[in-house]
GROMACS .gro file of C-alpha atoms in nm:
model
  300
    1MET     CA    1   0.226   1.261   2.154
    2LYS     CA    2   0.250   1.081   2.486
    3ILE     CA    3  -0.043   0.857   2.394
    4LEU     CA    4   0.115   0.772   2.058
    5PHE     CA    5   0.447   0.695   2.227
    6VAL     CA    6   0.283   0.462   2.478
    7LEU     CA    7   0.083   0.294   2.200
    8SER     CA    8   0.394   0.241   1.990
    9LEU     CA    9   0.571   0.079   2.285
   10PHE     CA   10   0.271  -0.150   2.332
   11VAL     CA   11   0.272  -0.252   1.964
   12VAL     CA   12   0.646  -0.320   1.966
   13SER     CA   13   0.616  -0.527   2.283
   14ILE     CA   14   0.336  -0.737   2.132
   15TYR     CA   15   0.521  -0.791   1.802
   16GLY     CA   16   0.836  -0.889   1.985
   17GLN     CA   17   0.672  -1.156   2.197
   18GLY     CA   18   0.697  -1.529   2.148
   19LEU     CA   19   0.454  -1.760   1.979
   20VAL     CA   20   0.266  -1.890   2.283
   21GLN     CA   21   0.216  -1.544   2.428
   22ILE     CA   22   0.072  -1.406   2.104
   23LEU     CA   23  -0.151  -1.710   2.057
   24LYS     CA   24  -0.298  -1.662   2.403
   25TYR     CA   25  -0.329  -1.286   2.359
   26ASN     CA   26  -0.538  -1.339   2.044
   27GLY     CA   27  -0.759  -1.608   2.194
   28PHE     CA   28  -0.600  -1.931   2.066
   29THR     CA   29  -0.560  -2.066   2.416
   30VAL     CA   30  -0.634  -2.431   2.335
   31PHE     CA   31  -0.376  -2.452   2.057
   32ALA     CA   32  -0.126  -2.264   2.274
   33GLY     CA   33  -0.181  -2.524   2.545
   34PHE     CA   34  -0.113  -2.809   2.304
   35LEU     CA   35   0.212  -2.642   2.197
   36GLU     CA   36   0.318  -2.601   2.559
   37SER     CA   37   0.257  -2.972   2.614
   38HIS     CA   38   0.485  -3.052   2.316
   39PRO     CA   39   0.798  -2.842   2.378
   40GLU     CA   40   0.989  -3.020   2.100
   41LEU     CA   41   0.735  -2.895   1.845
   42LEU     CA   42   0.728  -2.549   1.996
   43SER     CA   43   1.105  -2.537   1.960
   44ARG     CA   44   1.084  -2.628   1.591
   45PHE     CA   45   0.829  -2.352   1.529
   46THR     CA   46   1.044  -2.090   1.700
   47GLN     CA   47   1.401  -2.167   1.597
   48THR     CA   48   1.383  -2.007   1.249
   49ASN     CA   49   1.245  -1.691   1.089
   50ASP     CA   50   0.950  -1.644   0.854
   51VAL     CA   51   0.734  -1.924   0.990
   52THR     CA   52   0.358  -1.913   0.943
   53ILE     CA   53   0.144  -2.069   1.213
   54TRP     CA   54  -0.210  -2.175   1.126
   55ALA     CA   55  -0.383  -2.158   1.463
   56PRO     CA   56  -0.714  -2.347   1.491
   57ILE     CA   57  -0.992  -2.172   1.679
   58ASN     CA   58  -1.061  -2.308   2.027
   59SER     CA   59  -1.365  -2.509   1.914
   60ALA     CA   60  -1.180  -2.673   1.622
   61GLU     CA   61  -1.177  -3.051   1.595
   62VAL     CA   62  -0.911  -3.272   1.445
   63PRO     CA   63  -1.038  -3.407   1.108
   64GLY     CA   64  -1.157  -3.764   1.136
   65SER     CA   65  -1.147  -3.766   1.515
   66SER     CA   66  -1.524  -3.781   1.571
   67ASN     CA   67  -1.668  -4.130   1.555
   68GLY     CA   68  -2.017  -4.169   1.691
   69ARG     CA   69  -2.003  -4.166   2.069
   70LEU     CA   70  -1.626  -4.177   2.088
   71ARG     CA   71  -1.453  -3.878   2.243
   72VAL     CA   72  -1.299  -3.629   2.003
   73ARG     CA   73  -0.924  -3.681   2.033
   74ASP     CA   74  -0.661  -3.420   2.101
   75PRO     CA   75  -0.425  -3.337   1.814
   76SER     CA   76  -0.122  -3.562   1.781
   77PRO     CA   77   0.232  -3.432   1.723
   78ALA     CA   78   0.174  -3.501   1.352
   79ASP     CA   79  -0.143  -3.289   1.352
   80ILE     CA   80   0.039  -3.003   1.522
   81SER     CA   81   0.343  -3.029   1.291
   82LEU     CA   82   0.115  -2.974   0.993
   83MET     CA   83   0.000  -2.638   1.135
   84GLY     CA   84   0.337  -2.467   1.087
   85SER     CA   85   0.472  -2.381   0.742
   86THR     CA   86   0.727  -2.193   0.537
   87THR     CA   87   0.754  -2.117   0.166
   88GLY     CA   88   1.040  -2.235  -0.053
   89PRO     CA   89   1.336  -2.428   0.091
   90PRO     CA   90   1.372  -2.485   0.466
   91PRO     CA   91   1.442  -2.154   0.642
   92ASP     CA   92   1.796  -2.079   0.753
   93PRO     CA   93   1.808  -1.960   1.115
   94ASN     CA   94   2.112  -1.748   1.027
   95VAL     CA   95   1.928  -1.550   0.758
   96PRO     CA   96   1.744  -1.235   0.872
   97SER     CA   97   1.367  -1.236   0.850
   98LYS     CA   98   1.202  -1.120   0.528
   99ARG     CA   99   1.020  -0.867   0.741
  100LYS     CA  100   1.357  -0.703   0.801
  101ARG     CA  101   1.484  -0.733   0.444
  102GLY     CA  102   1.216  -0.542   0.258
  103ALA     CA  103   0.901  -0.608   0.061
  104VAL     CA  104   0.767  -0.958   0.008
  105PRO     CA  105   0.764  -1.067  -0.360
  106PRO     CA  106   0.424  -1.031  -0.532
  107LEU     CA  107   0.186  -1.324  -0.552
  108PRO     CA  108   0.220  -1.542  -0.862
  109PRO     CA  109  -0.051  -1.500  -1.127
  110SER     CA  110  -0.214  -1.828  -1.023
  111ASN     CA  111  -0.258  -1.697  -0.667
  112PHE     CA  112  -0.159  -2.039  -0.527
  113VAL     CA  113   0.146  -2.095  -0.307
  114THR     CA  114   0.295  -2.428  -0.199
  115LEU     CA  115   0.391  -2.430   0.168
  116ARG     CA  116   0.642  -2.662   0.334
  117THR     CA  117   0.511  -2.781   0.669
  118PHE     CA  118   0.698  -2.922   0.966
  119LEU     CA  119   0.544  -3.266   0.916
  120ASN     CA  120   0.811  -3.526   0.838
  121ASP     CA  121   0.655  -3.842   0.982
  122SER     CA  122   0.696  -4.122   0.724
  123GLN     CA  123   0.353  -4.253   0.820
  124TYR     CA  124   0.209  -3.950   0.643
  125VAL     CA  125   0.484  -3.821   0.413
  126ASN     CA  126   0.675  -3.998   0.135
  127LEU     CA  127   0.777  -3.717  -0.098
  128GLY     CA  128   1.146  -3.793  -0.126
  129SER     CA  129   1.458  -3.764   0.086
  130ASP     CA  130   1.426  -3.491   0.351
  131GLN     CA  131   1.104  -3.363   0.193
  132PRO     CA  132   0.843  -3.245   0.446
  133GLY     CA  133   0.469  -3.256   0.396
  134ARG     CA  134   0.307  -2.981   0.193
  135VAL     CA  135  -0.011  -2.777   0.198
  136VAL     CA  136  -0.123  -2.524  -0.063
  137SER     CA  137  -0.267  -2.180   0.009
  138ASN     CA  138  -0.462  -1.941  -0.209
  139TYR     CA  139  -0.677  -1.633  -0.170
  140VAL     CA  140  -1.054  -1.667  -0.201
  141GLY     CA  141  -1.325  -1.403  -0.207
  142GLY     CA  142  -1.356  -1.072  -0.383
  143ALA     CA  143  -1.124  -0.775  -0.396
  144GLY     CA  144  -1.079  -0.613  -0.059
  145VAL     CA  145  -1.230  -0.904   0.134
  146ALA     CA  146  -1.010  -1.190   0.013
  147THR     CA  147  -0.894  -1.436   0.277
  148LEU     CA  148  -0.663  -1.734   0.270
  149GLN     CA  149  -0.777  -2.090   0.217
  150VAL     CA  150  -0.539  -2.380   0.275
  151THR     CA  151  -0.572  -2.720   0.110
  152SER     CA  152  -0.433  -3.021   0.297
  153GLY     CA  153  -0.479  -3.400   0.288
  154THR     CA  154  -0.732  -3.538   0.035
  155GLY     CA  155  -0.783  -3.181  -0.085
  156ASP     CA  156  -0.971  -3.070   0.226
  157PRO     CA  157  -0.991  -2.688   0.248
  158VAL     CA  158  -0.954  -2.488   0.569
  159ASP     CA  159  -1.045  -2.118   0.581
  160GLN     CA  160  -0.874  -1.824   0.748
  161VAL     CA  161  -1.095  -1.649   1.003
  162SER     CA  162  -0.856  -1.395   1.153
  163GLY     CA  163  -0.507  -1.252   1.135
  164PRO     CA  164  -0.236  -1.213   1.045
  165PHE     CA  165  -0.088  -1.155   1.390
  166LYS     CA  166   0.284  -1.096   1.419
  167TYR     CA  167   0.507  -1.279   1.661
  168ASP     CA  168   0.883  -1.270   1.692
  169LYS     CA  169   0.948  -1.537   1.425
  170GLY     CA  170   0.668  -1.486   1.177
  171LEU     CA  171   0.291  -1.466   1.138
  172ILE     CA  172  -0.015  -1.634   1.284
  173TYR     CA  173  -0.344  -1.688   1.100
  174GLY     CA  174  -0.656  -1.809   1.275
  175VAL     CA  175  -0.824  -2.096   1.087
  176THR     CA  176  -1.146  -2.292   1.121
  177SER     CA  177  -0.996  -2.637   1.168
  178TYR     CA  178  -0.685  -2.848   1.190
  179PHE     CA  179  -0.547  -2.954   0.854
  180THR     CA  180  -0.610  -3.309   0.732
  181LEU     CA  181  -0.313  -3.542   0.748
  182PRO     CA  182  -0.218  -3.700   0.412
  183LYS     CA  183  -0.345  -4.053   0.357
  184PRO     CA  184  -0.210  -4.331   0.132
  185LEU     CA  185  -0.286  -4.291  -0.237
  186PHE     CA  186  -0.548  -4.566  -0.270
  187GLU     CA  187  -0.731  -4.462   0.045
  188SER     CA  188  -0.736  -4.104  -0.084
  189LEU     CA  189  -0.865  -4.203  -0.429
  190THR     CA  190  -1.147  -4.391  -0.260
  191THR     CA  191  -1.227  -4.102  -0.027
  192VAL     CA  192  -1.261  -3.848  -0.309
  193GLY     CA  193  -1.458  -4.081  -0.536
  194LEU     CA  194  -1.196  -4.153  -0.803
  195THR     CA  195  -1.266  -4.525  -0.784
  196GLU     CA  196  -1.270  -4.593  -1.159
  197PHE     CA  197  -0.918  -4.460  -1.196
  198ARG     CA  198  -0.814  -4.648  -0.882
  199ASP     CA  199  -0.944  -4.973  -1.028
  200ALA     CA  200  -0.770  -4.904  -1.361
  201ILE     CA  201  -0.439  -4.863  -1.177
  202VAL     CA  202  -0.486  -5.205  -1.021
  203ALA     CA  203  -0.596  -5.368  -1.346
  204GLN     CA  204  -0.288  -5.242  -1.530
  205GLY     CA  205  -0.044  -5.342  -1.257
  206PHE     CA  206   0.056  -4.993  -1.142
  207LYS     CA  207  -0.061  -5.017  -0.780
  208LYS     CA  208   0.276  -5.087  -0.618
  209LYS     CA  209   0.464  -4.831  -0.826
  210LEU     CA  210   0.218  -4.548  -0.774
  211SER     CA  211   0.165  -4.625  -0.406
  212GLU     CA  212   0.532  -4.645  -0.311
  213THR     CA  213   0.718  -4.407  -0.544
  214PRO     CA  214   0.800  -4.080  -0.364
  215GLY     CA  215   0.670  -3.757  -0.511
  216VAL     CA  216   0.417  -3.868  -0.773
  217THR     CA  217   0.183  -3.639  -0.965
  218ILE     CA  218  -0.138  -3.795  -1.094
  219PHE     CA  219  -0.413  -3.670  -1.326
  220ALA     CA  220  -0.721  -3.880  -1.257
  221PRO     CA  221  -1.037  -3.852  -1.469
  222ARG     CA  222  -1.351  -3.929  -1.272
  223HIS     CA  223  -1.480  -4.152  -1.551
  224CYS     CA  224  -1.228  -4.374  -1.728
  225PRO     CA  225  -1.251  -4.567  -2.053
  226ASP     CA  226  -1.181  -4.939  -2.025
  227LYS     CA  227  -0.829  -4.910  -2.163
  228ILE     CA  228  -0.712  -4.575  -2.028
  229ASP     CA  229  -0.335  -4.531  -2.056
  230ILE     CA  230  -0.227  -4.488  -1.693
  231SER     CA  231   0.129  -4.388  -1.787
  232SER     CA  232  -0.010  -4.089  -1.979
  233HIS     CA  233  -0.169  -3.960  -1.659
  234VAL     CA  234   0.115  -3.992  -1.409
  235ILE     CA  235   0.454  -3.831  -1.344
  236THR     CA  236   0.689  -4.045  -1.135
  237ASN     CA  237   1.029  -3.894  -1.213
  238GLY     CA  238   1.048  -3.699  -0.888
  239PHE     CA  239   0.879  -3.379  -1.007
  240LEU     CA  240   0.632  -3.288  -0.734
  241GLY     CA  241   0.359  -3.107  -0.922
  242PHE     CA  242   0.147  -2.907  -0.685
  243LEU     CA  243  -0.052  -2.646  -0.876
  244PRO     CA  244   0.196  -2.356  -0.834
  245GLU     CA  245   0.483  -2.568  -0.966
  246LEU     CA  246   0.278  -2.710  -1.254
  247TYR     CA  247   0.156  -2.366  -1.354
  248ASP     CA  248   0.504  -2.214  -1.336
  249GLN     CA  249   0.680  -2.488  -1.533
  250SER     CA  250   0.418  -2.475  -1.810
  251ALA     CA  251   0.569  -2.150  -1.936
  252ARG     CA  252   0.909  -2.311  -1.995
  253GLN     CA  253   1.032  -2.429  -2.332
  254ASN     CA  254   1.074  -2.784  -2.204
  255PRO     CA  255   0.770  -2.858  -1.985
  256ILE     CA  256   0.750  -3.161  -1.760
  257LYS     CA  257   0.625  -3.481  -1.925
  258THR     CA  258   0.414  -3.773  -1.812
  259ASP     CA  259   0.567  -4.119  -1.792
  260SER     CA  260   0.452  -4.185  -2.150
  261GLY     CA  261   0.616  -3.866  -2.277
  262ILE     CA  262   0.316  -3.632  -2.302
  263PRO     CA  263   0.418  -3.269  -2.226
  264ILE     CA  264   0.209  -3.115  -1.949
  265ARG     CA  265   0.091  -2.756  -1.979
  266VAL     CA  266  -0.139  -2.593  -1.727
  267THR     CA  267  -0.332  -2.283  -1.829
  268LEU     CA  268  -0.567  -2.048  -1.647
  269LYS     CA  269  -0.875  -1.899  -1.814
  270ASP     CA  270  -1.157  -1.711  -1.642
  271GLY     CA  271  -1.053  -1.848  -1.306
  272VAL     CA  272  -1.048  -2.212  -1.422
  273PHE     CA  273  -0.734  -2.424  -1.459
  274TYR     CA  274  -0.684  -2.660  -1.751
  275VAL     CA  275  -0.421  -2.926  -1.811
  276ASN     CA  276  -0.356  -2.979  -2.181
  277GLY     CA  277  -0.696  -2.824  -2.247
  278VAL     CA  278  -0.880  -3.053  -2.004
  279ARG     CA  279  -1.057  -2.881  -1.715
  280ILE     CA  280  -0.920  -2.948  -1.369
  281ILE     CA  281  -1.221  -3.018  -1.148
  282ARG     CA  282  -1.029  -3.043  -0.822
  283SER     CA  283  -0.664  -2.961  -0.766
  284ASN     CA  284  -0.407  -3.028  -0.494
  285ILE     CA  285  -0.557  -3.349  -0.357
  286ILE     CA  286  -0.261  -3.412  -0.130
  287VAL     CA  287  -0.173  -3.775  -0.060
  288GLN     CA  288   0.104  -3.946   0.134
  289ASN     CA  289   0.341  -3.972  -0.162
  290GLY     CA  290   0.236  -3.685  -0.386
  291VAL     CA  291  -0.059  -3.500  -0.531
  292VAL     CA  292  -0.364  -3.591  -0.739
  293TYR     CA  293  -0.577  -3.382  -0.975
  294GLU     CA  294  -0.932  -3.473  -1.062
  295ILE     CA  295  -0.980  -3.388  -1.429
  296GLU     CA  296  -1.288  -3.374  -1.648
  297LYS     CA  297  -1.179  -3.642  -1.894
  298PRO     CA  298  -0.865  -3.833  -2.001
  299LEU     CA  299  -0.574  -3.630  -2.137
  300TYR     CA  300  -0.594  -3.778  -2.487
   0.00000   0.00000   0.00000
């Protein structure tokens, strides 16, 4: 009994500790050091409840920081801001933690969850007024061994390697790398190889609109016919269609429509997502002002 009592006190003391202490205790000393050197970011991560911290392992590099013989750079405030997230609307510091209110709601059938990060730098985020950057998480692997994978800028995935570890404001997951910061739409389309669709946007005069409109959703076939209808493949009315939102709204009587008026319905069959019957090859390609889907062929 005495051993159990001492152990319970130890567990409570660990769970009640702050973010930096728990990061260091679990071996994320490099990331903890970066947070300590940016107290304004540390304050943002610790002033509300139900925050998830994605802590890169000590050997993690910042995506895109290696360049031949150049020194790998330290993470910027923007890089660090992307490593903290919440679900749903911004958390209210006056609302008790979910961990104190009862069970967490079950995962949606699609197993994908859109996460609001703490990144609000306009150099990387243009999703609408007061809208922070997003990442999307989902579980990968088989039953009993499933772990989280998080998709960030240009659709780059980052895998969970440890956790969750509790701290006084939320949870910490160890991950293999820093997330990728969102890039402008045209740079992202080039990076992921959707150059035919990129060129069609330019040819039809949509470059300015699709590059500057906040919160766009784009369905981009890898191979485009000469006269593809761009307006049938984009949503620019402010609906931000990451996969969880697209999948959820598809069940409604009045689904979201493309700019040309085509209703969008996303279905899931045998682990594969389809939009209007067209296979989604790659989802949640996150860009500065929205999200892109690579699809197998045009939507019509």
